[in-house]
mmCIF file of C-alpha atoms and ligand atoms in Angstrom:
data_model
loop_
_atom_site.group_PDB
_atom_site.id
_atom_site.type_symbol
_atom_site.label_atom_id
_atom_site.label_comp_id
_atom_site.label_asym_id
_atom_site.label_seq_id
_atom_site.Cartn_x
_atom_site.Cartn_y
_atom_site.Cartn_z
ATOM 1 C CA UNK A 18 -20.620 62.276 82.969
ATOM 2 C CA UNK A 19 -23.960 63.091 84.478
ATOM 3 C CA UNK A 20 -24.662 61.673 87.947
ATOM 4 C CA UNK A 21 -27.136 62.230 90.742
ATOM 5 C CA UNK A 22 -25.006 62.857 93.789
ATOM 6 C CA UNK A 23 -26.063 62.725 97.415
ATOM 7 C CA UNK A 24 -23.727 65.195 99.106
ATOM 8 C CA UNK A 25 -25.318 64.939 102.551
ATOM 9 C CA UNK A 26 -28.652 63.851 104.026
ATOM 10 C CA UNK A 27 -31.421 65.449 101.933
ATOM 11 C CA UNK A 28 -28.880 67.128 99.621
ATOM 12 C CA UNK A 29 -29.348 65.588 96.218
ATOM 13 C CA UNK A 30 -27.971 67.235 93.076
ATOM 14 C CA UNK A 31 -27.783 66.419 89.378
ATOM 15 C CA UNK A 32 -24.180 67.170 88.508
ATOM 16 C CA UNK A 33 -21.168 66.309 86.387
ATOM 17 C CA UNK A 34 -18.486 64.019 87.856
ATOM 18 C CA UNK A 35 -15.485 62.425 86.115
ATOM 19 C CA UNK A 36 -16.315 59.361 84.012
ATOM 20 C CA UNK A 37 -14.598 56.448 85.772
ATOM 21 C CA UNK A 38 -11.773 54.463 84.207
ATOM 22 C CA UNK A 39 -11.308 50.820 85.225
ATOM 23 C CA UNK A 40 -8.377 49.408 87.185
ATOM 24 C CA UNK A 41 -6.984 45.961 86.214
ATOM 25 C CA UNK A 42 -9.843 44.009 87.864
ATOM 26 C CA UNK A 43 -12.637 46.475 87.153
ATOM 27 C CA UNK A 44 -15.016 47.368 84.373
ATOM 28 C CA UNK A 45 -17.183 50.322 83.478
ATOM 29 C CA UNK A 46 -20.731 50.000 82.213
ATOM 30 C CA UNK A 47 -23.114 52.439 80.631
ATOM 31 C CA UNK A 48 -26.136 52.275 82.900
ATOM 32 C CA UNK A 49 -29.290 51.223 81.030
ATOM 33 C CA UNK A 50 -31.733 50.762 83.916
ATOM 34 C CA UNK A 51 -31.524 51.376 87.652
ATOM 35 C CA UNK A 52 -34.469 50.801 89.949
ATOM 36 C CA UNK A 53 -35.472 53.160 92.734
ATOM 37 C CA UNK A 54 -35.708 51.206 95.980
ATOM 38 C CA UNK A 55 -37.086 52.061 99.402
ATOM 39 C CA UNK A 56 -33.515 51.849 100.665
ATOM 40 C CA UNK A 57 -32.534 54.797 98.424
ATOM 41 C CA UNK A 58 -35.269 56.891 100.063
ATOM 42 C CA UNK A 59 -34.159 55.784 103.532
ATOM 43 C CA UNK A 60 -30.553 56.782 102.774
ATOM 44 C CA UNK A 61 -31.682 60.140 101.361
ATOM 45 C CA UNK A 62 -33.429 61.133 104.580
ATOM 46 C CA UNK A 63 -30.770 59.688 106.879
ATOM 47 C CA UNK A 64 -32.654 56.584 108.048
ATOM 48 C CA UNK A 65 -30.091 54.155 106.641
ATOM 49 C CA UNK A 66 -26.304 54.528 107.022
ATOM 50 C CA UNK A 67 -24.307 55.386 103.901
ATOM 51 C CA UNK A 68 -20.995 56.988 102.955
ATOM 52 C CA UNK A 69 -21.401 60.434 101.343
ATOM 53 C CA UNK A 70 -20.874 62.007 98.864
ATOM 54 C CA UNK A 71 -22.467 59.084 97.104
ATOM 55 C CA UNK A 72 -24.155 58.070 93.872
ATOM 56 C CA UNK A 73 -27.150 56.029 95.047
ATOM 57 C CA UNK A 74 -28.768 53.142 93.158
ATOM 58 C CA UNK A 75 -28.094 49.431 93.684
ATOM 59 C CA UNK A 76 -30.570 47.747 91.319
ATOM 60 C CA UNK A 77 -29.010 48.123 87.885
ATOM 61 C CA UNK A 78 -27.287 46.813 84.822
ATOM 62 C CA UNK A 79 -25.915 48.066 81.551
ATOM 63 C CA UNK A 80 -23.521 47.668 78.648
ATOM 64 C CA UNK A 81 -19.797 47.217 79.143
ATOM 65 C CA UNK A 82 -17.877 50.240 77.826
ATOM 66 C CA UNK A 83 -14.378 49.724 79.300
ATOM 67 C CA UNK A 84 -12.532 46.802 80.897
ATOM 68 C CA UNK A 85 -9.339 46.353 82.918
ATOM 69 C CA UNK A 86 -6.637 43.962 81.720
ATOM 70 C CA UNK A 87 -7.759 41.073 83.984
ATOM 71 C CA UNK A 88 -11.410 41.275 82.968
ATOM 72 C CA UNK A 89 -12.986 38.740 80.588
ATOM 73 C CA UNK A 90 -16.066 40.750 79.656
ATOM 74 C CA UNK A 91 -16.096 42.378 76.221
ATOM 75 C CA UNK A 92 -17.094 45.877 75.191
ATOM 76 C CA UNK A 93 -20.786 45.741 74.363
ATOM 77 C CA UNK A 94 -21.633 42.838 76.695
ATOM 78 C CA UNK A 95 -24.891 43.255 78.585
ATOM 79 C CA UNK A 96 -24.367 42.766 82.318
ATOM 80 C CA UNK A 97 -26.378 42.665 85.492
ATOM 81 C CA UNK A 98 -24.748 43.929 88.676
ATOM 82 C CA UNK A 99 -24.746 42.344 92.109
ATOM 83 C CA UNK A 100 -24.217 45.434 94.262
ATOM 84 C CA UNK A 101 -23.126 43.566 97.382
ATOM 85 C CA UNK A 102 -19.348 43.137 97.573
ATOM 86 C CA UNK A 103 -18.200 40.581 100.131
ATOM 87 C CA UNK A 104 -14.701 40.274 101.593
ATOM 88 C CA UNK A 105 -14.506 36.499 101.230
ATOM 89 C CA UNK A 106 -12.202 36.196 104.230
ATOM 90 C CA UNK A 107 -14.244 36.951 107.364
ATOM 91 C CA UNK A 108 -15.742 34.160 109.481
ATOM 92 C CA UNK A 109 -19.210 34.554 107.941
ATOM 93 C CA UNK A 110 -17.913 34.571 104.365
ATOM 94 C CA UNK A 111 -15.770 31.512 105.008
ATOM 95 C CA UNK A 112 -18.732 29.651 106.501
ATOM 96 C CA UNK A 113 -21.063 30.427 103.566
ATOM 97 C CA UNK A 114 -23.022 33.196 105.289
ATOM 98 C CA UNK A 115 -21.805 35.922 102.972
ATOM 99 C CA UNK A 116 -24.979 38.016 103.357
ATOM 100 C CA UNK A 117 -23.643 38.769 106.810
ATOM 101 C CA UNK A 118 -20.066 39.533 105.731
ATOM 102 C CA UNK A 119 -18.459 41.698 108.383
ATOM 103 C CA UNK A 120 -16.823 43.872 105.745
ATOM 104 C CA UNK A 121 -19.728 44.103 103.297
ATOM 105 C CA UNK A 122 -19.669 47.109 101.005
ATOM 106 C CA UNK A 123 -22.298 47.884 98.417
ATOM 107 C CA UNK A 124 -22.511 49.813 95.185
ATOM 108 C CA UNK A 125 -25.027 52.588 95.753
ATOM 109 C CA UNK A 126 -24.716 52.428 99.547
ATOM 110 C CA UNK A 127 -21.063 52.682 100.532
ATOM 111 C CA UNK A 128 -19.510 53.300 97.089
ATOM 112 C CA UNK A 129 -20.921 54.920 93.953
ATOM 113 C CA UNK A 130 -23.845 53.076 92.391
ATOM 114 C CA UNK A 131 -26.208 53.171 89.466
ATOM 115 C CA UNK A 132 -27.772 56.621 89.298
ATOM 116 C CA UNK A 133 -25.197 57.879 86.801
ATOM 117 C CA UNK A 134 -24.447 57.574 83.103
ATOM 118 C CA UNK A 135 -21.535 55.224 83.759
ATOM 119 C CA UNK A 136 -20.698 52.964 86.703
ATOM 120 C CA UNK A 137 -17.378 51.482 87.815
ATOM 121 C CA UNK A 138 -17.533 47.974 89.265
ATOM 122 C CA UNK A 139 -15.248 45.174 90.380
ATOM 123 C CA UNK A 140 -15.403 42.272 87.891
ATOM 124 C CA UNK A 141 -16.719 39.997 90.649
ATOM 125 C CA UNK A 142 -20.005 41.926 90.647
ATOM 126 C CA UNK A 143 -20.885 41.627 86.952
ATOM 127 C CA UNK A 144 -23.034 38.841 85.480
ATOM 128 C CA UNK A 145 -23.311 38.314 81.732
ATOM 129 C CA UNK A 146 -26.884 38.672 80.471
ATOM 130 C CA UNK A 147 -28.117 37.237 77.135
ATOM 131 C CA UNK A 148 -28.177 39.976 74.471
ATOM 132 C CA UNK A 149 -31.874 39.473 73.693
ATOM 133 C CA UNK A 150 -32.890 40.511 77.231
ATOM 134 C CA UNK A 151 -34.942 43.693 77.539
ATOM 135 C CA UNK A 152 -32.417 46.157 79.065
ATOM 136 C CA UNK A 153 -35.111 47.650 81.301
ATOM 137 C CA UNK A 154 -35.464 44.278 83.004
ATOM 138 C CA UNK A 155 -31.886 44.658 84.295
ATOM 139 C CA UNK A 156 -33.370 46.992 86.886
ATOM 140 C CA UNK A 157 -35.306 44.101 88.435
ATOM 141 C CA UNK A 158 -32.579 41.453 88.621
ATOM 142 C CA UNK A 159 -31.271 42.427 92.055
ATOM 143 C CA UNK A 160 -34.703 42.571 93.730
ATOM 144 C CA UNK A 161 -35.469 39.221 92.080
ATOM 145 C CA UNK A 162 -32.214 37.758 93.430
ATOM 146 C CA UNK A 163 -33.295 38.849 96.929
ATOM 147 C CA UNK A 164 -36.672 37.158 96.379
ATOM 148 C CA UNK A 165 -35.048 33.937 95.154
ATOM 149 C CA UNK A 166 -33.033 33.916 98.375
ATOM 150 C CA UNK A 167 -36.301 34.229 100.284
ATOM 151 C CA UNK A 168 -37.798 31.366 98.276
ATOM 152 C CA UNK A 169 -34.790 29.156 99.058
ATOM 153 C CA UNK A 170 -35.300 29.801 102.760
ATOM 154 C CA UNK A 171 -39.081 29.279 102.554
ATOM 155 C CA UNK A 172 -38.547 25.788 101.093
ATOM 156 C CA UNK A 173 -41.755 25.477 99.085
ATOM 157 C CA UNK A 174 -42.243 21.952 97.776
ATOM 158 C CA UNK A 175 -45.460 22.536 95.826
ATOM 159 C CA UNK A 176 -49.096 22.577 96.900
ATOM 160 C CA UNK A 177 -48.707 25.131 99.690
ATOM 161 C CA UNK A 178 -51.196 27.809 100.630
ATOM 162 C CA UNK A 179 -49.193 31.003 100.580
ATOM 163 C CA UNK A 180 -49.909 34.553 101.717
ATOM 164 C CA UNK A 181 -47.879 37.540 100.555
ATOM 165 C CA UNK A 182 -48.261 40.726 102.576
ATOM 166 C CA UNK A 183 -47.099 43.788 100.655
ATOM 167 C CA UNK A 184 -47.708 44.605 96.998
ATOM 168 C CA UNK A 185 -44.440 46.315 96.049
ATOM 169 C CA UNK A 186 -41.941 44.863 93.585
ATOM 170 C CA UNK A 187 -40.769 42.210 96.061
ATOM 171 C CA UNK A 188 -44.326 41.031 96.737
ATOM 172 C CA UNK A 189 -45.081 40.945 93.002
ATOM 173 C CA UNK A 190 -41.960 38.888 92.273
ATOM 174 C CA UNK A 191 -42.640 36.513 95.182
ATOM 175 C CA UNK A 192 -46.156 35.878 93.841
ATOM 176 C CA UNK A 193 -44.679 34.805 90.523
ATOM 177 C CA UNK A 194 -41.960 32.680 92.117
ATOM 178 C CA UNK A 195 -44.570 30.922 94.274
ATOM 179 C CA UNK A 196 -46.615 30.220 91.156
ATOM 180 C CA UNK A 197 -43.547 28.694 89.471
ATOM 181 C CA UNK A 198 -42.888 26.689 92.653
ATOM 182 C CA UNK A 199 -46.361 25.149 92.497
ATOM 183 C CA UNK A 200 -48.165 26.869 95.353
ATOM 184 C CA UNK A 201 -51.837 25.889 95.330
ATOM 185 C CA UNK A 202 -53.085 29.199 96.662
ATOM 186 C CA UNK A 203 -51.357 32.602 96.534
ATOM 187 C CA UNK A 204 -53.103 35.424 98.370
ATOM 188 C CA UNK A 205 -51.809 38.979 98.177
ATOM 189 C CA UNK A 206 -52.627 41.392 100.990
ATOM 190 C CA UNK A 207 -52.212 45.041 100.016
ATOM 191 C CA UNK A 208 -54.164 48.263 100.433
ATOM 192 C CA UNK A 209 -53.732 49.593 96.927
ATOM 193 C CA UNK A 210 -56.454 48.526 94.508
ATOM 194 C CA UNK A 211 -54.259 48.997 91.426
ATOM 195 C CA UNK A 212 -51.668 46.647 92.908
ATOM 196 C CA UNK A 213 -54.300 44.025 93.738
ATOM 197 C CA UNK A 214 -55.497 44.161 90.146
ATOM 198 C CA UNK A 215 -51.994 43.682 88.744
ATOM 199 C CA UNK A 216 -51.353 40.822 91.190
ATOM 200 C CA UNK A 217 -54.410 38.969 89.940
ATOM 201 C CA UNK A 218 -53.045 39.090 86.385
ATOM 202 C CA UNK A 219 -49.619 37.692 87.322
ATOM 203 C CA UNK A 220 -50.448 34.783 89.602
ATOM 204 C CA UNK A 221 -52.321 35.777 92.752
ATOM 205 C CA UNK A 222 -55.323 33.471 93.166
ATOM 206 C CA UNK A 223 -56.980 35.977 95.475
ATOM 207 C CA UNK A 224 -56.280 39.429 96.902
ATOM 208 C CA UNK A 225 -57.283 41.083 100.160
ATOM 209 C CA UNK A 226 -57.616 44.749 101.078
ATOM 210 C CA UNK A 227 -56.490 44.961 104.723
ATOM 211 C CA UNK A 228 -58.276 48.298 105.101
ATOM 212 C CA UNK A 229 -61.638 46.753 104.246
ATOM 213 C CA UNK A 230 -61.239 43.116 105.313
ATOM 214 C CA UNK A 231 -59.970 41.466 108.505
ATOM 215 C CA UNK A 232 -56.799 39.708 107.385
ATOM 216 C CA UNK A 233 -56.762 37.474 110.471
ATOM 217 C CA UNK A 234 -60.286 36.216 109.741
ATOM 218 C CA UNK A 235 -59.862 35.908 105.982
ATOM 219 C CA UNK A 236 -56.599 33.975 106.170
ATOM 220 C CA UNK A 237 -56.162 31.078 108.568
ATOM 221 C CA UNK A 238 -53.457 28.407 108.790
ATOM 222 C CA UNK A 239 -51.381 29.495 105.812
ATOM 223 C CA UNK A 240 -48.418 27.190 105.166
ATOM 224 C CA UNK A 241 -46.052 30.004 104.294
ATOM 225 C CA UNK A 242 -46.472 33.749 104.741
ATOM 226 C CA UNK A 243 -44.120 36.261 103.154
ATOM 227 C CA UNK A 244 -43.829 39.634 104.870
ATOM 228 C CA UNK A 245 -42.832 41.931 102.016
ATOM 229 C CA UNK A 246 -44.120 45.244 103.329
ATOM 230 C CA UNK A 247 -41.493 46.179 105.894
ATOM 231 C CA UNK A 248 -44.236 47.211 108.293
ATOM 232 C CA UNK A 249 -44.657 45.920 111.855
ATOM 233 C CA UNK A 250 -48.389 45.331 111.490
ATOM 234 C CA UNK A 251 -47.697 43.176 108.421
ATOM 235 C CA UNK A 252 -45.296 41.055 110.472
ATOM 236 C CA UNK A 253 -47.855 40.731 113.263
ATOM 237 C CA UNK A 254 -50.459 39.641 110.723
ATOM 238 C CA UNK A 255 -48.018 37.184 109.163
ATOM 239 C CA UNK A 256 -47.407 35.482 112.526
ATOM 240 C CA UNK A 257 -51.130 35.366 113.250
ATOM 241 C CA UNK A 258 -52.223 33.791 109.971
ATOM 242 C CA UNK A 259 -49.485 31.133 109.633
ATOM 243 C CA UNK A 260 -50.299 27.564 110.693
ATOM 244 C CA UNK A 261 -48.476 25.626 113.401
ATOM 245 C CA UNK A 262 -45.169 24.427 112.019
ATOM 246 C CA UNK A 263 -45.495 26.918 109.174
ATOM 247 C CA UNK A 264 -43.024 29.497 107.943
ATOM 248 C CA UNK A 265 -43.046 33.277 108.260
ATOM 249 C CA UNK A 266 -40.497 34.540 105.779
ATOM 250 C CA UNK A 267 -39.535 38.152 106.433
ATOM 251 C CA UNK A 268 -38.249 40.068 103.404
ATOM 252 C CA UNK A 269 -39.459 43.563 104.243
ATOM 253 C CA UNK A 270 -37.116 45.890 106.098
ATOM 254 C CA UNK A 271 -39.047 47.406 109.011
ATOM 255 C CA UNK A 272 -37.841 50.527 110.852
ATOM 256 C CA UNK A 273 -35.004 49.471 113.162
ATOM 257 C CA UNK A 274 -36.508 50.986 116.333
ATOM 258 C CA UNK A 275 -39.931 49.343 116.086
ATOM 259 C CA UNK A 276 -40.908 46.132 117.907
ATOM 260 C CA UNK A 277 -43.435 43.440 117.011
ATOM 261 C CA UNK A 278 -46.148 42.055 119.311
ATOM 262 C CA UNK A 279 -44.691 38.541 119.092
ATOM 263 C CA UNK A 280 -45.671 35.993 121.747
ATOM 264 C CA UNK A 281 -42.693 33.784 122.531
ATOM 265 C CA UNK A 282 -45.127 31.230 123.982
ATOM 266 C CA UNK A 283 -46.839 31.171 120.599
ATOM 267 C CA UNK A 284 -43.568 30.610 118.746
ATOM 268 C CA UNK A 285 -42.825 27.528 120.858
ATOM 269 C CA UNK A 286 -46.298 26.017 121.137
ATOM 270 C CA UNK A 287 -47.041 26.527 117.450
ATOM 271 C CA UNK A 288 -43.546 25.553 116.343
ATOM 272 C CA UNK A 289 -43.304 28.584 114.092
ATOM 273 C CA UNK A 290 -40.370 29.078 111.779
ATOM 274 C CA UNK A 291 -39.697 32.823 111.576
ATOM 275 C CA UNK A 292 -36.924 33.431 109.080
ATOM 276 C CA UNK A 293 -35.291 36.673 108.006
ATOM 277 C CA UNK A 294 -33.979 36.847 104.444
ATOM 278 C CA UNK A 295 -31.287 39.436 103.827
ATOM 279 C CA UNK A 296 -29.979 40.458 100.395
ATOM 280 C CA UNK A 297 -29.012 38.062 97.621
ATOM 281 C CA UNK A 298 -26.185 35.648 98.480
ATOM 282 C CA UNK A 299 -25.451 33.214 95.615
ATOM 283 C CA UNK A 300 -28.730 33.980 93.808
ATOM 284 C CA UNK A 301 -27.823 36.688 91.279
ATOM 285 C CA UNK A 302 -26.972 34.203 88.498
ATOM 286 C CA UNK A 303 -30.308 32.425 88.913
ATOM 287 C CA UNK A 304 -32.099 35.776 88.810
ATOM 288 C CA UNK A 305 -30.350 36.568 85.516
ATOM 289 C CA UNK A 306 -31.410 33.184 84.087
ATOM 290 C CA UNK A 307 -34.994 33.659 85.170
ATOM 291 C CA UNK A 308 -35.262 37.206 83.794
ATOM 292 C CA UNK A 309 -33.695 36.094 80.497
ATOM 293 C CA UNK A 310 -36.054 33.089 80.281
ATOM 294 C CA UNK A 311 -39.070 35.365 79.996
ATOM 295 C CA UNK A 312 -40.964 33.218 82.526
ATOM 296 C CA UNK A 313 -41.701 36.204 84.742
ATOM 297 C CA UNK A 314 -43.951 39.118 83.919
ATOM 298 C CA UNK A 315 -41.678 42.075 84.519
ATOM 299 C CA UNK A 316 -43.346 44.765 82.384
ATOM 300 C CA UNK A 317 -46.443 45.104 84.635
ATOM 301 C CA UNK A 318 -44.095 45.945 87.525
ATOM 302 C CA UNK A 319 -42.434 48.852 85.705
ATOM 303 C CA UNK A 320 -44.676 51.802 86.481
ATOM 304 C CA UNK A 321 -42.523 54.544 84.941
ATOM 305 C CA UNK A 322 -39.159 55.097 83.335
ATOM 306 C CA UNK A 323 -37.521 58.400 84.200
ATOM 307 C CA UNK A 324 -34.306 60.294 83.446
ATOM 308 C CA UNK A 325 -31.448 61.149 85.802
ATOM 309 C CA UNK A 326 -32.696 64.758 85.738
ATOM 310 C CA UNK A 327 -36.090 63.650 87.039
ATOM 311 C CA UNK A 328 -34.652 61.391 89.746
ATOM 312 C CA UNK A 329 -34.342 63.888 92.648
ATOM 313 C CA UNK A 330 -38.053 64.694 92.427
ATOM 314 C CA UNK A 331 -38.993 61.001 92.367
ATOM 315 C CA UNK A 332 -36.675 60.155 95.272
ATOM 316 C CA UNK A 333 -37.982 62.957 97.453
ATOM 317 C CA UNK A 334 -41.620 61.998 96.968
ATOM 318 C CA UNK A 335 -43.472 58.852 97.927
ATOM 319 C CA UNK A 336 -44.374 56.550 94.986
ATOM 320 C CA UNK A 337 -47.682 57.345 93.320
ATOM 321 C CA UNK A 338 -50.831 55.352 94.092
ATOM 322 C CA UNK A 339 -50.608 51.872 92.573
ATOM 323 C CA UNK A 340 -47.095 52.386 91.240
ATOM 324 C CA UNK A 341 -44.678 49.510 91.784
ATOM 325 C CA UNK A 342 -41.226 50.202 90.371
ATOM 326 C CA UNK A 343 -39.640 53.294 88.853
ATOM 327 C CA UNK A 344 -36.630 52.776 86.631
ATOM 328 C CA UNK A 345 -34.076 55.413 85.817
ATOM 329 C CA UNK A 346 -32.733 54.940 82.305
ATOM 330 C CA UNK A 347 -29.304 56.091 81.225
ATOM 331 C CA UNK A 348 -30.624 58.557 78.660
HETATM 332 ZN ZN1 ZN B 6 -33.159 47.593 96.758
HETATM 333 ZN ZN1 ZN B 7 -16.731 38.726 104.699
#
């Protein structure tokens, strides 16, 4: 089968590798959509640890083509994949903190993932998706599951004034989830005009260009602020614009060596809740339901669909202006 293989840092090749066959508790799917994520780019250039050689890609789904004898899925079933495989036996797993499993492995990070024609997965990672679902939308289920986790931690009750900093796929999904959750105001902060325009069609009540406007003057006393940019300045802004007793929910993955300008005094006096949200524990099934329900606008987030042959070029380059999500299709 065709696969895009990362042999070493910055060594990406389109090649043929053996089509996997499932063990008793595994299945194989034909990949139908796999999203390109910032994490894939970080792994490519050596900024995020990974085991190589490796097939990247952790945001995907497809059609079941082969099953092991202990697997209940049927050939032809549409499935979404949770890439994060927990051990279930470490102290964190046993206490319900599986995002922090000490033995976490992940499809597309430590074992082969979605940028291939076929993908082998343990049955625990597959979620049945209604047949009528647009297969391209399978590429957004995992990011959505991560956003639902963030929403759980943010604890919106309805009526909140919310800011979202960062107009990538996570920011765009959070906007829509906040709308569903009854936020009274949803303000997106992002530099790219095209992204601001899309945001205003999917639920943002207002958008701000941080290059032209002073975010800290425009936004004051927000109830909840989502940092979905993975940039230190966005975090600093988020802390500054959130009200006393409010919540700063951090979804973006900032570079590990950078430090924020946080005032500890401020955190105490203002009673800030600063919460990190990591991956998608227990939320993949809800993400499947929500995608299948059609309640979210997914199509505006899909900027391009590309082939496996085109992938190396798209991974090596930064996303184009205004683009949100690229999906690799199996074809
Ligand atoms: Zn991702
Ligand atoms: Zn564990």
